[in-house]
mmCIF file of N, CA and C in Angstrom:
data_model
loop_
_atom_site.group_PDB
_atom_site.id
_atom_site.type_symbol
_atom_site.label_atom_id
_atom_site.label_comp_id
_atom_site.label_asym_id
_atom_site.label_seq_id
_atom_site.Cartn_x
_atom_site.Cartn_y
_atom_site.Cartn_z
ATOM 1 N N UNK A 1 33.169 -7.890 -4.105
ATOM 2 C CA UNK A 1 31.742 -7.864 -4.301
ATOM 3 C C UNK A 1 31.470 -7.851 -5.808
ATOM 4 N N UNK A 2 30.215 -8.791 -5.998
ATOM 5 C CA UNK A 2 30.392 -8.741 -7.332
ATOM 6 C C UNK A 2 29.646 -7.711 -7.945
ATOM 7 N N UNK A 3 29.080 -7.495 -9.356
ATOM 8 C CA UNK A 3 28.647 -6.186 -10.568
ATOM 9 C C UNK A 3 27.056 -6.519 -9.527
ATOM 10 N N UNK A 4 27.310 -7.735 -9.791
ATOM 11 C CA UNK A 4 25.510 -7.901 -9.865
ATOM 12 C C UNK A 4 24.996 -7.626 -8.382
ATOM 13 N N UNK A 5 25.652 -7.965 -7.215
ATOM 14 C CA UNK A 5 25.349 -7.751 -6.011
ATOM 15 C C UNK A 5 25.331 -5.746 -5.576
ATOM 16 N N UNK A 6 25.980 -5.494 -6.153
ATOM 17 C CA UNK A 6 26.604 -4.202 -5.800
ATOM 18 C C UNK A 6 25.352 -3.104 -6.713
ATOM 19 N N UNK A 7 24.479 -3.888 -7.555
ATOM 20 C CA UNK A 7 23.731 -3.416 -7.918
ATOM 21 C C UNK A 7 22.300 -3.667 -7.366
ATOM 22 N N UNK A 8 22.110 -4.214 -6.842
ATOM 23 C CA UNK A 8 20.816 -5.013 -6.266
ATOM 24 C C UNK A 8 21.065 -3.997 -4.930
ATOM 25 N N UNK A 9 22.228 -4.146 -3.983
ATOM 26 C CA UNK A 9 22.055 -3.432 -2.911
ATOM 27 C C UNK A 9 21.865 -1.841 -3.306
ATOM 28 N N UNK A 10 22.320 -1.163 -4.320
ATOM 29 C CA UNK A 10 22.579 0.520 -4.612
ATOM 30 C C UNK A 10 20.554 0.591 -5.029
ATOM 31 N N UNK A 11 20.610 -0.895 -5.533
ATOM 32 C CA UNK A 11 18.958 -0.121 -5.696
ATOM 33 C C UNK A 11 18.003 0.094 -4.530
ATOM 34 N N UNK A 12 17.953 -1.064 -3.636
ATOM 35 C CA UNK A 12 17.313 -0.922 -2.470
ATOM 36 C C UNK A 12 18.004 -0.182 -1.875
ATOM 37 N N UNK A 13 19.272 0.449 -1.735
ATOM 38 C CA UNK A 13 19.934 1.586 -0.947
ATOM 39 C C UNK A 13 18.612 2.959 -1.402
ATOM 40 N N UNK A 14 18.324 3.075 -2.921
ATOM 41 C CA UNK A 14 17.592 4.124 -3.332
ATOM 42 C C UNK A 14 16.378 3.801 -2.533
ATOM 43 N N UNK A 15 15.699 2.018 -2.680
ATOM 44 C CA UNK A 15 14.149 2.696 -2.306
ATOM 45 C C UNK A 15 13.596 2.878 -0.942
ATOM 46 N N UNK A 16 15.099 2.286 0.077
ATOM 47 C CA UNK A 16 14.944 3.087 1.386
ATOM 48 C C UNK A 16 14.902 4.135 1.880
ATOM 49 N N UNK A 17 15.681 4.585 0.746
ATOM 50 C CA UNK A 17 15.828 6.678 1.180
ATOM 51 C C UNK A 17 14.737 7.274 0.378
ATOM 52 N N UNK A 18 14.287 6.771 -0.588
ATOM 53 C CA UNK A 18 12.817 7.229 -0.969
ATOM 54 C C UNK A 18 11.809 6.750 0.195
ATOM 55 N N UNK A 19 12.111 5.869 0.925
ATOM 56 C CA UNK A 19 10.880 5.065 1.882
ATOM 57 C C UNK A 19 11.211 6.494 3.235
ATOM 58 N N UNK A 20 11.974 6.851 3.046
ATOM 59 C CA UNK A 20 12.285 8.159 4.233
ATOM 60 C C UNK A 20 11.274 8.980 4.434
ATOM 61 N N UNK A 21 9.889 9.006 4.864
ATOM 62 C CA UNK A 21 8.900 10.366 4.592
ATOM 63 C C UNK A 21 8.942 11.194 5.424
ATOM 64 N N UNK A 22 9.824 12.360 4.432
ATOM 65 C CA UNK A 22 10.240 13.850 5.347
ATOM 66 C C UNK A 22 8.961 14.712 5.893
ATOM 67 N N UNK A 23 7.834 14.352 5.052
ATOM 68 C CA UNK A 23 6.541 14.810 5.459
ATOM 69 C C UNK A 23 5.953 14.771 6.756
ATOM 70 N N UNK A 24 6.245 12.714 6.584
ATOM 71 C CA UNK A 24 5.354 12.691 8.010
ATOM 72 C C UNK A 24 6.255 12.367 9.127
ATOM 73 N N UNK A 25 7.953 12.578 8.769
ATOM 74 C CA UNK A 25 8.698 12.967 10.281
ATOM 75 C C UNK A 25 8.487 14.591 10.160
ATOM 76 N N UNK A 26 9.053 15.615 9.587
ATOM 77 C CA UNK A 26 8.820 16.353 10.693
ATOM 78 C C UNK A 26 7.371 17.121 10.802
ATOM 79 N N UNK A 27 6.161 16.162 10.274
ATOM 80 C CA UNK A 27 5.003 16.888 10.634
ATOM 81 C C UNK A 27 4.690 15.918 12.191
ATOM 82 N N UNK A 28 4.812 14.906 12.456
ATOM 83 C CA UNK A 28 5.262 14.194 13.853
ATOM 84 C C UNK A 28 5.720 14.520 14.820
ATOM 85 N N UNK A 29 7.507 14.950 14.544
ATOM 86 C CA UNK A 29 8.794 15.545 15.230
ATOM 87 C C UNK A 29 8.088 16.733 15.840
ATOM 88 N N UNK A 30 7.754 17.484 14.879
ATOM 89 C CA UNK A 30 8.060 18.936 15.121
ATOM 90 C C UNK A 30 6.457 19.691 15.349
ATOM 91 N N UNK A 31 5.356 19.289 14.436
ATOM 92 C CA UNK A 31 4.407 19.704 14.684
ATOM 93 C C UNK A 31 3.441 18.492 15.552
ATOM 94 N N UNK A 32 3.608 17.324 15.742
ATOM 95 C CA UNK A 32 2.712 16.865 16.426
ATOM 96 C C UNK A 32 1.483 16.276 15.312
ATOM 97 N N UNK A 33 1.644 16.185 14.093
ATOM 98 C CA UNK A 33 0.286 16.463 13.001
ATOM 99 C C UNK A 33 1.313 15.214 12.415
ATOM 100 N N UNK A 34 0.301 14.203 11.879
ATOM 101 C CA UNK A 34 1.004 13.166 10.341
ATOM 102 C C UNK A 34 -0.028 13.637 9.535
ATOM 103 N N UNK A 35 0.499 14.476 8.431
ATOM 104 C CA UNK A 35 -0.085 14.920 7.638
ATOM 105 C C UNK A 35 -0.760 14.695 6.755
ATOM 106 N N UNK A 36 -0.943 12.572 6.734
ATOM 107 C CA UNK A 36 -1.492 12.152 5.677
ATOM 108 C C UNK A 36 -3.252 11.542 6.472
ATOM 109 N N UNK A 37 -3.098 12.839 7.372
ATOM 110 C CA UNK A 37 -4.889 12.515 8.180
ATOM 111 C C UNK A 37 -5.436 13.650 7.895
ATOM 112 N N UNK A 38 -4.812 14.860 7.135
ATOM 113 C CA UNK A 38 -5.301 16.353 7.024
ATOM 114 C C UNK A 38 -5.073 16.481 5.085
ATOM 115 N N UNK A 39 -5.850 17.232 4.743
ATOM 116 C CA UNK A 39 -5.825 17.783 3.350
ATOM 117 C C UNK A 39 -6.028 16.741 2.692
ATOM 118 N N UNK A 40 -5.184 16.614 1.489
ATOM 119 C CA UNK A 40 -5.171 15.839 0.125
ATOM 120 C C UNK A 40 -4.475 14.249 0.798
ATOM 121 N N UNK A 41 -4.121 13.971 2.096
ATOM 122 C CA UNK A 41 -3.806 13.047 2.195
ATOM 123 C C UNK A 41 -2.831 12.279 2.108
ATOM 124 N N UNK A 42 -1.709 13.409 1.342
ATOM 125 C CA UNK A 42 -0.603 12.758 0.851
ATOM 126 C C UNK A 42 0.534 13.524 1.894
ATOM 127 N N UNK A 43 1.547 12.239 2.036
ATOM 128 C CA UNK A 43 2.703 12.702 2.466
ATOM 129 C C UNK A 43 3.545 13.276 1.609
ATOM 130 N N UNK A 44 3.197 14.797 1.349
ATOM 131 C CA UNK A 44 4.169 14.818 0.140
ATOM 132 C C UNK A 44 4.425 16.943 0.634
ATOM 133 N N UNK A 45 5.464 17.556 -0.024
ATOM 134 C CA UNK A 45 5.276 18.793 0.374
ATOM 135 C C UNK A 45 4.358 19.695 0.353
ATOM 136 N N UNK A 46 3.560 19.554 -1.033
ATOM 137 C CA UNK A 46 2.451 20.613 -1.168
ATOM 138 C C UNK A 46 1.514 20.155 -0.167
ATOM 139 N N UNK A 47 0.904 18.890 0.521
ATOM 140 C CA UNK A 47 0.057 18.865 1.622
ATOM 141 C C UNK A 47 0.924 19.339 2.826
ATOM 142 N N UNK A 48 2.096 19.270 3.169
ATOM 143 C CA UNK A 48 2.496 19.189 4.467
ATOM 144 C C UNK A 48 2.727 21.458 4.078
ATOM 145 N N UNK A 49 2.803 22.032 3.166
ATOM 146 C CA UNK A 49 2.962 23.502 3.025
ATOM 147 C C UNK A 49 1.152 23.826 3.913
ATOM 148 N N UNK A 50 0.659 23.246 3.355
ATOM 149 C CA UNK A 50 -1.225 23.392 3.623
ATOM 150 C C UNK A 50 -1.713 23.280 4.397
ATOM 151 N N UNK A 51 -1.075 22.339 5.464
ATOM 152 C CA UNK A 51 -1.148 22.084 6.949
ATOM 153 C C UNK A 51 -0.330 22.268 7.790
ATOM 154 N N UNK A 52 0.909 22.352 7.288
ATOM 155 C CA UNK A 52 2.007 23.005 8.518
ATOM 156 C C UNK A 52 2.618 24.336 8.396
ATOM 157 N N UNK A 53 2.245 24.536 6.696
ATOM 158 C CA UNK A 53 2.812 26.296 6.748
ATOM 159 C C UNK A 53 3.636 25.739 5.646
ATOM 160 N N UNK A 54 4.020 26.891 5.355
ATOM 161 C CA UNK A 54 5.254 27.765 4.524
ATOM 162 C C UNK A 54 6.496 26.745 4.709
ATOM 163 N N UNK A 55 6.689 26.975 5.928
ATOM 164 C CA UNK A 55 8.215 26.812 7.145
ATOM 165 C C UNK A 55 8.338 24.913 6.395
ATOM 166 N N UNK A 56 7.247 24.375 7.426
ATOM 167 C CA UNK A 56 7.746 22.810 6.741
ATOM 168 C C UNK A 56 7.586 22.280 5.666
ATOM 169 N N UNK A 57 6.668 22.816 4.779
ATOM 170 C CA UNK A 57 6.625 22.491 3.388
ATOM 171 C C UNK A 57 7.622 23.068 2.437
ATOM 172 N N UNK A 58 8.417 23.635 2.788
ATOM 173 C CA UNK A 58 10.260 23.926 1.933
ATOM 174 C C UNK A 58 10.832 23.209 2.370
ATOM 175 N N UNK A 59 10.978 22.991 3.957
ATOM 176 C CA UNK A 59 11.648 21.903 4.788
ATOM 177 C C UNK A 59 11.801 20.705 3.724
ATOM 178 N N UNK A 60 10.445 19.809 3.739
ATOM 179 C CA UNK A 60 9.945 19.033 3.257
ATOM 180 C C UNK A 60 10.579 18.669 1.506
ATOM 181 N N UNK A 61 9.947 19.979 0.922
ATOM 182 C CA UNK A 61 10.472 19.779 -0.254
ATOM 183 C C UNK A 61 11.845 19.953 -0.744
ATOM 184 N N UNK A 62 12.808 20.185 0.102
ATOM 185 C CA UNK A 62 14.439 20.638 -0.188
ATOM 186 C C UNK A 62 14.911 18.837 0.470
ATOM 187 N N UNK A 63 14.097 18.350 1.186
ATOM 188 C CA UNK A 63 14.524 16.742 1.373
ATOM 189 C C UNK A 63 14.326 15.847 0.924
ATOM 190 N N UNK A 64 13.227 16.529 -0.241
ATOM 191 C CA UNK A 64 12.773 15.350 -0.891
ATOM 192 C C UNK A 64 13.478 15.335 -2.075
ATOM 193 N N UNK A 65 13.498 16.691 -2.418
ATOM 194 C CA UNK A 65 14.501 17.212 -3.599
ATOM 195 C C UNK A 65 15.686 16.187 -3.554
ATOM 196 N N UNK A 66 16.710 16.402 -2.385
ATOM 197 C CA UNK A 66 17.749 16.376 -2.320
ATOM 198 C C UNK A 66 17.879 14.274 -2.265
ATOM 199 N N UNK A 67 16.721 14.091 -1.618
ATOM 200 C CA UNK A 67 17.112 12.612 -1.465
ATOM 201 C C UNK A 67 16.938 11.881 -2.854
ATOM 202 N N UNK A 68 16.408 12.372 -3.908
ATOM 203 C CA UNK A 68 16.120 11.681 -5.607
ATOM 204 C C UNK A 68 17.212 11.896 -5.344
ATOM 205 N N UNK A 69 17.961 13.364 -5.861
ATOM 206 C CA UNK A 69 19.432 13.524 -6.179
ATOM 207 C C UNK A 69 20.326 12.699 -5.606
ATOM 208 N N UNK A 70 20.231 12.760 -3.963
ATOM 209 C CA UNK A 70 21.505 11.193 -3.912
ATOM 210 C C UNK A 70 21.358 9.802 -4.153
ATOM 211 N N UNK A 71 20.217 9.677 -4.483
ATOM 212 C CA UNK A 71 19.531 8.055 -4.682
ATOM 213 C C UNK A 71 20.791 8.030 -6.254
ATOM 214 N N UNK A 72 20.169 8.409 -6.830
ATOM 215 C CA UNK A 72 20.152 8.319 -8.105
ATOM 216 C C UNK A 72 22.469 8.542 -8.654
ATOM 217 N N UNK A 73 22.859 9.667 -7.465
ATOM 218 C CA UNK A 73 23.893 9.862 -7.669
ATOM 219 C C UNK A 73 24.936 8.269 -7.387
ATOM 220 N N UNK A 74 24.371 7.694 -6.760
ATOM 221 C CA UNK A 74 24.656 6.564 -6.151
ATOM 222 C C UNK A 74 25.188 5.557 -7.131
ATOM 223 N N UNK A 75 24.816 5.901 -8.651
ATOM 224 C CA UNK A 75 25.390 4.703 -9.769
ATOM 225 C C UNK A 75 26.619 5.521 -9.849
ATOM 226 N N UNK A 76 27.559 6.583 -8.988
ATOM 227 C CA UNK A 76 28.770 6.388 -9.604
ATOM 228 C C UNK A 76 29.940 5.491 -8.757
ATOM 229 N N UNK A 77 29.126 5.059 -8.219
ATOM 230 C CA UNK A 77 29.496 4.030 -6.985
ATOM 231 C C UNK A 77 29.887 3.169 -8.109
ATOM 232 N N UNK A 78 29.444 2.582 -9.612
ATOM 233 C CA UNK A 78 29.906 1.509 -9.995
ATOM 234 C C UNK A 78 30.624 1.480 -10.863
ATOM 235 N N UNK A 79 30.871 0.562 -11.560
ATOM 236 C CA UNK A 79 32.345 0.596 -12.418
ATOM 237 C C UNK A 79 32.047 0.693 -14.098
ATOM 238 N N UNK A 80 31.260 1.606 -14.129
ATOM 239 C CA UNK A 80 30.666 2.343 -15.486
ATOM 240 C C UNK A 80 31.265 3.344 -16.042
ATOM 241 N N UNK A 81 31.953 3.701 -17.369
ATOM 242 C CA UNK A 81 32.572 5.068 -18.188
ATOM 243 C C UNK A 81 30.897 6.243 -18.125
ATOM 244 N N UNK A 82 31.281 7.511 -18.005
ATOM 245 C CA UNK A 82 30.775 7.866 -17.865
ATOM 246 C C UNK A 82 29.627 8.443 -19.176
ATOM 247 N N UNK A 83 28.293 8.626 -18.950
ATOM 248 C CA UNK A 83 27.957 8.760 -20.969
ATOM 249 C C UNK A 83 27.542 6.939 -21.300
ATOM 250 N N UNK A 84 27.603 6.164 -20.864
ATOM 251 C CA UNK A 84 27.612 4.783 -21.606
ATOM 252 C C UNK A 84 25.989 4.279 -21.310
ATOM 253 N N UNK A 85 25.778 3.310 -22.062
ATOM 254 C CA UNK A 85 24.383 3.207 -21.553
ATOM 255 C C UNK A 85 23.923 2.036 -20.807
ATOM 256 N N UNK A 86 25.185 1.510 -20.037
ATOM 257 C CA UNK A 86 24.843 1.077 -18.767
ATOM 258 C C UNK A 86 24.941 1.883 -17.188
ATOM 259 N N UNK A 87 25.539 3.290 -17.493
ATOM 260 C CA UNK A 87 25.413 3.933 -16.660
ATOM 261 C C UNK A 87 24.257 4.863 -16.483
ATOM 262 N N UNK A 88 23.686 4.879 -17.564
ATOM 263 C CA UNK A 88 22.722 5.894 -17.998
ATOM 264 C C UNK A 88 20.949 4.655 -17.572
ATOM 265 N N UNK A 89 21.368 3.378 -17.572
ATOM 266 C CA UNK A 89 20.357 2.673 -17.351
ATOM 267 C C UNK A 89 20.154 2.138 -15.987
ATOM 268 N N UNK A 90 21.268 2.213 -15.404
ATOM 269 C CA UNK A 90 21.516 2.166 -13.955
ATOM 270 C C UNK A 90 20.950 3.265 -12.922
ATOM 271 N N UNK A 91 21.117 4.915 -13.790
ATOM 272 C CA UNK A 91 20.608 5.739 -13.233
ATOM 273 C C UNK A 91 19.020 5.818 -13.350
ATOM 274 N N UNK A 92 18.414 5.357 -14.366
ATOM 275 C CA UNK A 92 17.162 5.058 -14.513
ATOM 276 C C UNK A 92 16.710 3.822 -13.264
ATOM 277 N N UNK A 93 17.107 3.325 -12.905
ATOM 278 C CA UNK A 93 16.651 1.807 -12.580
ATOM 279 C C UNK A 93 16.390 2.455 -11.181
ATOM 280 N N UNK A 94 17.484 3.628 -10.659
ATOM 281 C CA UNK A 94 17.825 4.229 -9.069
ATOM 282 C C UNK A 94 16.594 5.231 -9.315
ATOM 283 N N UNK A 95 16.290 6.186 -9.734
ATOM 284 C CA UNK A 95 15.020 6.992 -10.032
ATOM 285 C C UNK A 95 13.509 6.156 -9.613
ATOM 286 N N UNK A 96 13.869 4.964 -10.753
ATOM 287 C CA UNK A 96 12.164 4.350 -10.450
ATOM 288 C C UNK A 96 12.409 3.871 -8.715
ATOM 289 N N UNK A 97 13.552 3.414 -8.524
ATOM 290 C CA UNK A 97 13.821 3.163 -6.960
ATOM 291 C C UNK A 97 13.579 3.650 -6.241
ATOM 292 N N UNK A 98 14.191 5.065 -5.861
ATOM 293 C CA UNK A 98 13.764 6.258 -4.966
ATOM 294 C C UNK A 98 12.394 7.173 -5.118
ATOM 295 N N UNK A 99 11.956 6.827 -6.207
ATOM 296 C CA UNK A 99 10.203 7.384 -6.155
ATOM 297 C C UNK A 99 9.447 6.348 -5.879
ATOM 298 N N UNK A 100 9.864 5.177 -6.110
ATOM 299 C CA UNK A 100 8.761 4.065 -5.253
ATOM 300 C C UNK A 100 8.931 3.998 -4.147
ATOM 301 N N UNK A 101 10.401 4.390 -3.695
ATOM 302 C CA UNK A 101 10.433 4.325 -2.338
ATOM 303 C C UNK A 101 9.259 5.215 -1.572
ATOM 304 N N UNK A 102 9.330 6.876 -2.289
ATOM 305 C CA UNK A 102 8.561 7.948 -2.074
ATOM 306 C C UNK A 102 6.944 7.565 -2.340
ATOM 307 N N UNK A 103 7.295 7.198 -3.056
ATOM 308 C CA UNK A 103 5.392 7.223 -3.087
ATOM 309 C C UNK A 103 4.322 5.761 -2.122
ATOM 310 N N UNK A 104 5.323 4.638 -2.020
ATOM 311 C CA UNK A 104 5.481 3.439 -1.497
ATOM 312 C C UNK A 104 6.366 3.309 -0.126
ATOM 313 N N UNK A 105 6.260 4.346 1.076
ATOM 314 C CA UNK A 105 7.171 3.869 2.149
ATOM 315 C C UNK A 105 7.541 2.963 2.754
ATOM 316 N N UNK A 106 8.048 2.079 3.215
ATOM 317 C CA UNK A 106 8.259 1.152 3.736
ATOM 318 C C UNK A 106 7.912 1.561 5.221
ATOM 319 N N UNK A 107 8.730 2.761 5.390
ATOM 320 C CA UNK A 107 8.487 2.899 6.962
ATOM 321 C C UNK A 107 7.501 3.953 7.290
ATOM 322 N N UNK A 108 6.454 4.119 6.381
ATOM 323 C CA UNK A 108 5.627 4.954 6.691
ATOM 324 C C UNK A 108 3.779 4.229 5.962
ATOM 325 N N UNK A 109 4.445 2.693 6.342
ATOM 326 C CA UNK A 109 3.031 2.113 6.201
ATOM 327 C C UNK A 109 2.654 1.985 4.271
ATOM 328 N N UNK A 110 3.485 2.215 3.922
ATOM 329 C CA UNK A 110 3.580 1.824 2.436
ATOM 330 C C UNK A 110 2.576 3.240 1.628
ATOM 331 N N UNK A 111 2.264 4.532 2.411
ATOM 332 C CA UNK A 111 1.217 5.538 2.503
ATOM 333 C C UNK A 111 2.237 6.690 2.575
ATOM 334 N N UNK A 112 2.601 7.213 0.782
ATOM 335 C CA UNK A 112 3.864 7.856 0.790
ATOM 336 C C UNK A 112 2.981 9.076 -0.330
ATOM 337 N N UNK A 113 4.077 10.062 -0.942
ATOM 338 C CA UNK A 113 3.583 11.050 -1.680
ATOM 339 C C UNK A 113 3.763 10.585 -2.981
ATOM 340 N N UNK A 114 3.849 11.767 -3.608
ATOM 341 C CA UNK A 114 3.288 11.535 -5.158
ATOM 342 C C UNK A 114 4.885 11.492 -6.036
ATOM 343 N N UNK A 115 5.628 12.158 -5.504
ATOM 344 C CA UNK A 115 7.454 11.972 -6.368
ATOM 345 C C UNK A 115 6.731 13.029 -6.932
ATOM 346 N N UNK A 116 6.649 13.814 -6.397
ATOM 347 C CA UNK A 116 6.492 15.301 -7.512
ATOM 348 C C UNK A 116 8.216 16.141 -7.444
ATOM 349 N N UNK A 117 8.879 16.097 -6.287
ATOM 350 C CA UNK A 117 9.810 16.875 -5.388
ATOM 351 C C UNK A 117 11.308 15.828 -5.629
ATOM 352 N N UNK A 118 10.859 14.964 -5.885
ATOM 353 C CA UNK A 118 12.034 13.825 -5.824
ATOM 354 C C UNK A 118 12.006 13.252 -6.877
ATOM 355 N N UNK A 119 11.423 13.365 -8.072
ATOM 356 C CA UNK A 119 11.932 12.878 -9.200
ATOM 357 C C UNK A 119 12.612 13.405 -10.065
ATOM 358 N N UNK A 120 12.290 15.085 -10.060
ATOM 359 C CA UNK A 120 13.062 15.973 -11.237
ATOM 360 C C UNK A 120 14.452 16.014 -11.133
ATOM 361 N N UNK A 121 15.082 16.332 -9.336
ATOM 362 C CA UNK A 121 16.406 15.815 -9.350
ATOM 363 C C UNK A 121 17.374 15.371 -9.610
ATOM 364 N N UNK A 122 16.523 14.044 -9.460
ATOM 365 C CA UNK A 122 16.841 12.770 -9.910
ATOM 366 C C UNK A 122 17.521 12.852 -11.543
ATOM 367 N N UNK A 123 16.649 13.361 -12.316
ATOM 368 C CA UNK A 123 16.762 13.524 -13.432
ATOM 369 C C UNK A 123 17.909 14.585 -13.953
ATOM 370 N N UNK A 124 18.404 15.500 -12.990
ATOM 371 C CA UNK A 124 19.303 16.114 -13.610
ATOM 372 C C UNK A 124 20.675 15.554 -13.523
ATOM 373 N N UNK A 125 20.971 14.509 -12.709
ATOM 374 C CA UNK A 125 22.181 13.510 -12.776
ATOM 375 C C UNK A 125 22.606 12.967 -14.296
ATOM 376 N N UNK A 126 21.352 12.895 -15.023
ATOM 377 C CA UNK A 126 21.173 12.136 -15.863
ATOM 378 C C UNK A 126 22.174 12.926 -17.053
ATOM 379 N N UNK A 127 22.563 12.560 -18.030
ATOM 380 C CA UNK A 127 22.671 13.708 -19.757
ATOM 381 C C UNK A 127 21.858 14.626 -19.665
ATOM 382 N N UNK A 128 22.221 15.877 -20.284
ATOM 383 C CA UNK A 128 21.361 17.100 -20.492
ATOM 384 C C UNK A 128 20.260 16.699 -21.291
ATOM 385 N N UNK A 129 20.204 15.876 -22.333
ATOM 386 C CA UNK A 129 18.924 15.731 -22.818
ATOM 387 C C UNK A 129 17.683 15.240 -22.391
ATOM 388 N N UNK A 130 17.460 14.140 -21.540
ATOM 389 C CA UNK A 130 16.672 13.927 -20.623
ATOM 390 C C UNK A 130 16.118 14.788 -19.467
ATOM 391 N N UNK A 131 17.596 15.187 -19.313
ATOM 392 C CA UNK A 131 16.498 16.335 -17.647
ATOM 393 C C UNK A 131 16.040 17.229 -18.448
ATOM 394 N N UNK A 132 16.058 18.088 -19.164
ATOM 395 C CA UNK A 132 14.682 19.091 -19.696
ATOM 396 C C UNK A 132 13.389 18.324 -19.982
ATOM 397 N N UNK A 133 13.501 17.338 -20.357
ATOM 398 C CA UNK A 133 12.095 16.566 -20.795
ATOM 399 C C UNK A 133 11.635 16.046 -19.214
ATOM 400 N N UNK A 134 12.531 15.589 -18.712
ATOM 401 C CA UNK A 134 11.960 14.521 -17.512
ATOM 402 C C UNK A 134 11.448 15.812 -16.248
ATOM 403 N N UNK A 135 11.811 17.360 -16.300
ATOM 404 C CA UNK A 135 10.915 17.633 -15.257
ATOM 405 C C UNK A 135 10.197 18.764 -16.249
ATOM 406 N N UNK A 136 9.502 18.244 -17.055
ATOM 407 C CA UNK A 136 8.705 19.295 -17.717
ATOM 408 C C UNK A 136 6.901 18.876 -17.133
ATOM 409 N N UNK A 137 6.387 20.189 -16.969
ATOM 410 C CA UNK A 137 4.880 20.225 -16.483
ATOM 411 C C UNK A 137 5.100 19.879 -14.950
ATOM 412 N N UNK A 138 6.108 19.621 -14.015
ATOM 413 C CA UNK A 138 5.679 19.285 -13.179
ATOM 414 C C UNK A 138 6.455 20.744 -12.206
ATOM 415 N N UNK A 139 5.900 21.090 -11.043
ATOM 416 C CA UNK A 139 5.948 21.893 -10.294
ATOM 417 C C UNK A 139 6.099 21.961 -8.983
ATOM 418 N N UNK A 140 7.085 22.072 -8.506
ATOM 419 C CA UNK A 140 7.098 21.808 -6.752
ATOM 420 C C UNK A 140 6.177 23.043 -5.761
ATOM 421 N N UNK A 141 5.308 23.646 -5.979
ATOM 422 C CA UNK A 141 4.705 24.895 -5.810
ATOM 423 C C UNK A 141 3.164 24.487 -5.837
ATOM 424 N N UNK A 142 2.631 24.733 -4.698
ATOM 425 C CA UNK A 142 1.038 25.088 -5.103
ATOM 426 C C UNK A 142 0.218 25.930 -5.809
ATOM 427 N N UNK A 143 -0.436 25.655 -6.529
ATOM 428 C CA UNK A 143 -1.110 26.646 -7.049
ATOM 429 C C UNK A 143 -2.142 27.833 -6.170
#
């Protein structure tokens, strides 16, 4: 398989698992509610905490968390030294991937959340210097 193929698929590998909305399966699954007909509208954790509770809005946000993080972990799949800045641009390319996936579902009607939960993750794959900047001001927590 070639550089270039193996990269094209790892990206759409990311913006399918961003297209995953943990929101509005288990506000569906489990509560019977798609959460993007109640509150702020968004499939995202802080609406699904507001309408389903406590319980599925950690649910929610520990999957959304976790799915940036493997999107993004996914460039060590390729044949990059580690530190270089085609690996470091690859991991960028999987980030914008898996939050468009998130905010842009595919399988949830293209009516996704905001990447509040799934981008900071993402970012700690990255060099230490970037992840302090890349999840600064943002908050997985309601006010």
């Amino acid at each position: 398989m070639t550089e270039t193929l193996l990269i094209i698929l790892l990206t759409a590998a990311a913006y399918l698992l961003g297209s995953v909305s943990n929101a509005v399966w288990i506000g569906k699954t489990f509560y019977g509610t798609d959460v993007r007909e109640h509150g702020s509208h968004n499939a995202g954790a802080t609406n699904t905490m507001r309408i389903l509770g406590r319980r599925a809005g950690i649910a929610v946000f520990v999957l959304d968390f976790l799915k940036g993080f493997i999107a993004v972990s996914l460039a060590a799949l390729l044949p990059y030294a580690a530190g270089s800045p085609a690996l470091f641009n690859m991991k960028f390319v999987l980030t914008a991937a898996v939050v468009l996936g998130h905010i842009f579902p595919l399988f949830a009607g293209f009516r996704g959340g905001k990447g509040v939960a799934t981008r900071p993750p993402s970012c700690y794959v990255w060099p230490p210097s970037p992840s302090s900047s890349c999840s600064a001001g943002t908050s997985p927590w309601p006010r």
